[in-house]
Amino acid sequence: MKKVILMLIISASAIASIAQSKKTAVGGYGAGTAELTYINGKPALNLGAYGGVLLNHRWLIGLAGNNIFFKQNGNEMKEKFQLNYYGLYSEYRFMPQRKVNVSLGVTGALGWLEKEVPNSKGDMDKDGDFTNVIQPKVGINIKVTKFMQVQAYGSYRFTGSTNSAFQSGEDLNGASAGVGLVFGAF
């Protein structure tokens, strides 16, 4: 919870500093992402998206959502799991006018773990409690057109305790590397 509050304070201070400039440029963009991550030391696929309002071509304040799909041995077979987390997203872009630039972002979210229920429907059932997820990232952005960019990035996911019968919070922590297609008014 302390990490989420810290992220909100940083975002609020960024908005306050931007609001003090005389003329604020307002834009926005959204991105679809795919990344390779690790759950309990094993590879997993994370599909997600983020987007928001871009202030002065530098600060993005918005929302993000991610779904990580992975399998784990259990009950004499591989069981399917999904870690979902949705929340606030903030990103700062350094030298946004250049064709290639760097950005720092952070997701502060609420997440939960789901396990596939072994029945004919193959439904997902929530396992454990909700948990906080903090995921800072560093990205390299390459302008392709005026309204499209490609982002390659690396990140690390920190999760709290889930009280899951199958995964601890430490099992869900992990490094990630991904790519995103970003569309909008930069």
mmCIF file of C-alpha atoms in Angstrom:
data_model
loop_
_atom_site.group_PDB
_atom_site.id
_atom_site.type_symbol
_atom_site.label_atom_id
_atom_site.label_comp_id
_atom_site.label_asym_id
_atom_site.label_seq_id
_atom_site.Cartn_x
_atom_site.Cartn_y
_atom_site.Cartn_z
ATOM 1 C CA MET A 1 0.000 0.000 0.000
ATOM 2 C CA LYS A 2 2.902 2.349 0.761
ATOM 3 C CA LYS A 3 4.189 1.881 -2.788
ATOM 4 C CA VAL A 4 0.811 2.798 -4.282
ATOM 5 C CA ILE A 5 0.612 5.941 -2.125
ATOM 6 C CA LEU A 6 4.170 6.884 -3.168
ATOM 7 C CA MET A 7 3.254 6.490 -6.842
ATOM 8 C CA LEU A 8 0.162 8.676 -6.388
ATOM 9 C CA ILE A 9 2.251 11.388 -4.689
ATOM 10 C CA ILE A 10 4.801 11.346 -7.531
ATOM 11 C CA SER A 11 2.014 11.561 -10.139
ATOM 12 C CA ALA A 12 0.302 14.415 -8.283
ATOM 13 C CA SER A 13 3.554 16.381 -8.030
ATOM 14 C CA ALA A 14 4.145 15.894 -11.756
ATOM 15 C CA ILE A 15 0.689 17.224 -12.576
ATOM 16 C CA ALA A 16 1.210 20.193 -10.250
ATOM 17 C CA SER A 17 4.544 21.092 -11.880
ATOM 18 C CA ILE A 18 3.038 20.860 -15.365
ATOM 19 C CA ALA A 19 0.025 22.941 -14.342
ATOM 20 C CA GLN A 20 2.342 25.807 -13.378
ATOM 21 C CA SER A 21 3.607 26.283 -16.942
ATOM 22 C CA LYS A 22 1.847 28.989 -18.952
ATOM 23 C CA LYS A 23 0.703 26.924 -21.922
ATOM 24 C CA THR A 24 0.051 23.219 -21.516
ATOM 25 C CA ALA A 25 0.031 20.955 -24.570
ATOM 26 C CA VAL A 26 -2.481 18.144 -24.204
ATOM 27 C CA GLY A 27 -2.386 14.927 -26.204
ATOM 28 C CA GLY A 28 -2.801 11.287 -25.475
ATOM 29 C CA TYR A 29 -1.932 7.805 -26.566
ATOM 30 C CA GLY A 30 -2.644 4.158 -25.972
ATOM 31 C CA ALA A 31 -0.602 1.003 -26.433
ATOM 32 C CA GLY A 32 -1.051 -2.724 -26.702
ATOM 33 C CA THR A 33 1.810 -4.726 -25.203
ATOM 34 C CA ALA A 34 3.145 -8.282 -25.239
ATOM 35 C CA GLU A 35 5.929 -9.355 -22.930
ATOM 36 C CA LEU A 36 7.836 -12.361 -21.746
ATOM 37 C CA THR A 37 7.927 -12.527 -17.962
ATOM 38 C CA TYR A 38 8.655 -15.054 -15.238
ATOM 39 C CA ILE A 39 6.366 -16.565 -12.601
ATOM 40 C CA ASN A 40 8.085 -18.742 -10.007
ATOM 41 C CA GLY A 41 11.201 -18.776 -12.210
ATOM 42 C CA LYS A 42 9.371 -20.119 -15.278
ATOM 43 C CA PRO A 43 8.489 -18.179 -18.455
ATOM 44 C CA ALA A 44 4.990 -16.762 -18.860
ATOM 45 C CA LEU A 45 3.152 -14.571 -21.379
ATOM 46 C CA ASN A 46 1.838 -11.150 -20.332
ATOM 47 C CA LEU A 47 -0.658 -9.385 -22.616
ATOM 48 C CA GLY A 48 -1.690 -5.887 -21.651
ATOM 49 C CA ALA A 49 -2.554 -2.342 -22.588
ATOM 50 C CA TYR A 50 -2.147 1.166 -21.218
ATOM 51 C CA GLY A 51 -3.154 4.660 -22.202
ATOM 52 C CA GLY A 52 -3.948 8.088 -20.947
ATOM 53 C CA VAL A 53 -3.606 11.843 -21.273
ATOM 54 C CA LEU A 54 -0.217 13.238 -22.332
ATOM 55 C CA LEU A 55 0.738 16.612 -20.859
ATOM 56 C CA ASN A 56 3.434 18.812 -22.464
ATOM 57 C CA HIS A 57 4.594 15.901 -24.661
ATOM 58 C CA ARG A 58 6.265 14.355 -21.569
ATOM 59 C CA TRP A 59 3.927 13.132 -18.778
ATOM 60 C CA LEU A 60 1.332 10.459 -19.403
ATOM 61 C CA ILE A 61 -1.274 9.939 -16.679
ATOM 62 C CA GLY A 62 -3.683 7.083 -17.282
ATOM 63 C CA LEU A 63 -4.685 3.479 -16.755
ATOM 64 C CA ALA A 64 -3.124 0.066 -17.442
ATOM 65 C CA GLY A 65 -4.247 -3.538 -17.450
ATOM 66 C CA ASN A 66 -2.329 -6.811 -17.711
ATOM 67 C CA ASN A 67 -3.098 -10.520 -17.854
ATOM 68 C CA ILE A 68 -0.308 -13.048 -17.318
ATOM 69 C CA PHE A 69 -0.938 -16.602 -18.506
ATOM 70 C CA PHE A 70 1.126 -19.453 -17.051
ATOM 71 C CA LYS A 71 1.061 -23.132 -16.119
ATOM 72 C CA GLN A 72 2.271 -24.912 -13.005
ATOM 73 C CA ASN A 73 2.600 -28.589 -12.102
ATOM 74 C CA GLY A 74 -0.036 -29.747 -9.640
ATOM 75 C CA ASN A 75 -2.424 -32.652 -9.077
ATOM 76 C CA GLU A 76 -0.333 -34.838 -11.435
ATOM 77 C CA MET A 77 -0.876 -32.447 -14.367
ATOM 78 C CA LYS A 78 -0.104 -28.912 -15.511
ATOM 79 C CA GLU A 79 -2.706 -26.503 -14.209
ATOM 80 C CA LYS A 80 -3.494 -23.193 -15.932
ATOM 81 C CA PHE A 81 -3.310 -19.920 -13.991
ATOM 82 C CA GLN A 82 -3.824 -16.266 -14.798
ATOM 83 C CA LEU A 83 -2.570 -13.214 -12.869
ATOM 84 C CA ASN A 84 -4.705 -10.155 -13.666
ATOM 85 C CA TYR A 85 -3.895 -6.619 -12.525
ATOM 86 C CA TYR A 86 -5.450 -3.275 -13.416
ATOM 87 C CA GLY A 87 -4.735 0.215 -12.124
ATOM 88 C CA LEU A 88 -3.035 3.563 -12.572
ATOM 89 C CA TYR A 89 -0.203 4.186 -15.009
ATOM 90 C CA SER A 90 2.235 7.092 -15.257
ATOM 91 C CA GLU A 91 5.063 7.596 -17.747
ATOM 92 C CA TYR A 92 7.660 10.311 -18.308
ATOM 93 C CA ARG A 93 9.367 10.745 -21.708
ATOM 94 C CA PHE A 94 12.838 12.256 -21.982
ATOM 95 C CA MET A 95 13.493 14.384 -25.108
ATOM 96 C CA PRO A 96 10.156 13.461 -26.748
ATOM 97 C CA GLN A 97 10.892 15.517 -29.880
ATOM 98 C CA ARG A 98 13.649 13.084 -30.962
ATOM 99 C CA LYS A 99 13.017 10.129 -33.257
ATOM 100 C CA VAL A 100 14.347 7.756 -30.576
ATOM 101 C CA ASN A 101 13.716 8.611 -26.925
ATOM 102 C CA VAL A 102 13.664 7.008 -23.493
ATOM 103 C CA SER A 103 10.742 6.758 -21.078
ATOM 104 C CA LEU A 104 10.258 5.728 -17.461
ATOM 105 C CA GLY A 105 6.895 4.339 -16.413
ATOM 106 C CA VAL A 106 5.228 2.787 -13.392
ATOM 107 C CA THR A 107 2.027 0.804 -12.940
ATOM 108 C CA GLY A 108 0.329 0.752 -9.538
ATOM 109 C CA ALA A 109 -2.463 -1.790 -9.625
ATOM 110 C CA LEU A 110 -4.777 -4.158 -7.825
ATOM 111 C CA GLY A 111 -4.324 -7.773 -8.870
ATOM 112 C CA TRP A 112 -5.693 -11.249 -8.289
ATOM 113 C CA LEU A 113 -4.774 -14.799 -9.210
ATOM 114 C CA GLU A 114 -7.160 -17.137 -11.027
ATOM 115 C CA LYS A 115 -6.926 -20.907 -11.495
ATOM 116 C CA GLU A 116 -8.703 -22.900 -14.187
ATOM 117 C CA VAL A 117 -11.412 -24.993 -12.554
ATOM 118 C CA PRO A 118 -11.275 -28.630 -13.712
ATOM 119 C CA ASN A 119 -14.773 -28.929 -15.164
ATOM 120 C CA SER A 120 -16.215 -29.276 -18.630
ATOM 121 C CA LYS A 121 -16.401 -25.500 -19.126
ATOM 122 C CA GLY A 122 -12.766 -24.771 -18.167
ATOM 123 C CA ASP A 123 -13.808 -21.689 -16.169
ATOM 124 C CA MET A 124 -11.394 -19.564 -14.151
ATOM 125 C CA ASP A 125 -11.896 -19.244 -10.384
ATOM 126 C CA LYS A 126 -10.304 -16.584 -8.142
ATOM 127 C CA ASP A 127 -7.594 -18.057 -5.897
ATOM 128 C CA GLY A 128 -6.646 -16.153 -2.744
ATOM 129 C CA ASP A 129 -7.028 -12.466 -1.976
ATOM 130 C CA PHE A 130 -6.557 -9.275 -3.974
ATOM 131 C CA THR A 131 -3.012 -7.950 -3.876
ATOM 132 C CA ASN A 132 -1.119 -4.807 -4.813
ATOM 133 C CA VAL A 133 1.157 -4.830 -7.861
ATOM 134 C CA ILE A 134 3.861 -2.249 -8.607
ATOM 135 C CA GLN A 135 5.673 -2.510 -11.945
ATOM 136 C CA PRO A 136 8.311 0.087 -12.871
ATOM 137 C CA LYS A 137 9.666 0.011 -16.434
ATOM 138 C CA VAL A 138 12.260 1.600 -18.705
ATOM 139 C CA GLY A 139 11.431 1.888 -22.399
ATOM 140 C CA ILE A 140 13.021 2.940 -25.676
ATOM 141 C CA ASN A 141 10.525 4.583 -28.041
ATOM 142 C CA ILE A 142 11.042 4.718 -31.803
ATOM 143 C CA LYS A 143 8.850 7.000 -33.928
ATOM 144 C CA VAL A 144 7.529 5.199 -37.017
ATOM 145 C CA THR A 145 4.958 7.774 -38.146
ATOM 146 C CA LYS A 146 3.484 10.952 -36.694
ATOM 147 C CA PHE A 147 0.837 8.933 -34.835
ATOM 148 C CA MET A 148 2.624 5.586 -34.226
ATOM 149 C CA GLN A 149 5.626 4.485 -32.183
ATOM 150 C CA VAL A 150 7.191 1.159 -31.256
ATOM 151 C CA GLN A 151 8.335 0.717 -27.678
ATOM 152 C CA ALA A 152 10.785 -1.915 -26.420
ATOM 153 C CA TYR A 153 11.037 -2.101 -22.646
ATOM 154 C CA GLY A 154 12.175 -3.939 -19.570
ATOM 155 C CA SER A 155 10.380 -3.998 -16.226
ATOM 156 C CA TYR A 156 10.121 -5.748 -12.877
ATOM 157 C CA ARG A 157 6.877 -6.713 -11.144
ATOM 158 C CA PHE A 158 6.537 -6.520 -7.336
ATOM 159 C CA THR A 159 3.453 -8.130 -5.781
ATOM 160 C CA GLY A 160 2.097 -8.380 -2.279
ATOM 161 C CA SER A 161 0.765 -11.473 -0.544
ATOM 162 C CA THR A 162 -2.099 -13.233 -2.320
ATOM 163 C CA ASN A 163 -2.901 -15.824 0.366
ATOM 164 C CA SER A 164 -3.108 -18.273 -2.530
ATOM 165 C CA ALA A 165 -2.940 -22.012 -2.000
ATOM 166 C CA PHE A 166 -0.650 -22.251 -5.038
ATOM 167 C CA GLN A 167 1.483 -19.072 -5.343
ATOM 168 C CA SER A 168 3.108 -16.709 -2.869
ATOM 169 C CA GLY A 169 3.696 -13.023 -3.574
ATOM 170 C CA GLU A 170 7.390 -13.767 -4.103
ATOM 171 C CA ASP A 171 6.520 -16.408 -6.726
ATOM 172 C CA LEU A 172 4.631 -13.749 -8.709
ATOM 173 C CA ASN A 173 7.498 -11.224 -8.667
ATOM 174 C CA GLY A 174 9.570 -11.219 -11.821
ATOM 175 C CA ALA A 175 11.482 -9.442 -14.555
ATOM 176 C CA SER A 176 9.865 -8.779 -17.935
ATOM 177 C CA ALA A 177 10.909 -7.745 -21.419
ATOM 178 C CA GLY A 178 8.328 -6.643 -23.957
ATOM 179 C CA VAL A 179 7.271 -4.638 -26.967
ATOM 180 C CA GLY A 180 4.344 -2.318 -27.498
ATOM 181 C CA LEU A 181 2.640 -0.604 -30.419
ATOM 182 C CA VAL A 182 1.773 2.929 -29.349
ATOM 183 C CA PHE A 183 -0.837 5.034 -31.187
ATOM 184 C CA GLY A 184 -1.918 8.586 -30.486
ATOM 185 C CA ALA A 185 -1.090 12.288 -30.468
ATOM 186 C CA PHE A 186 2.409 12.681 -29.068
#
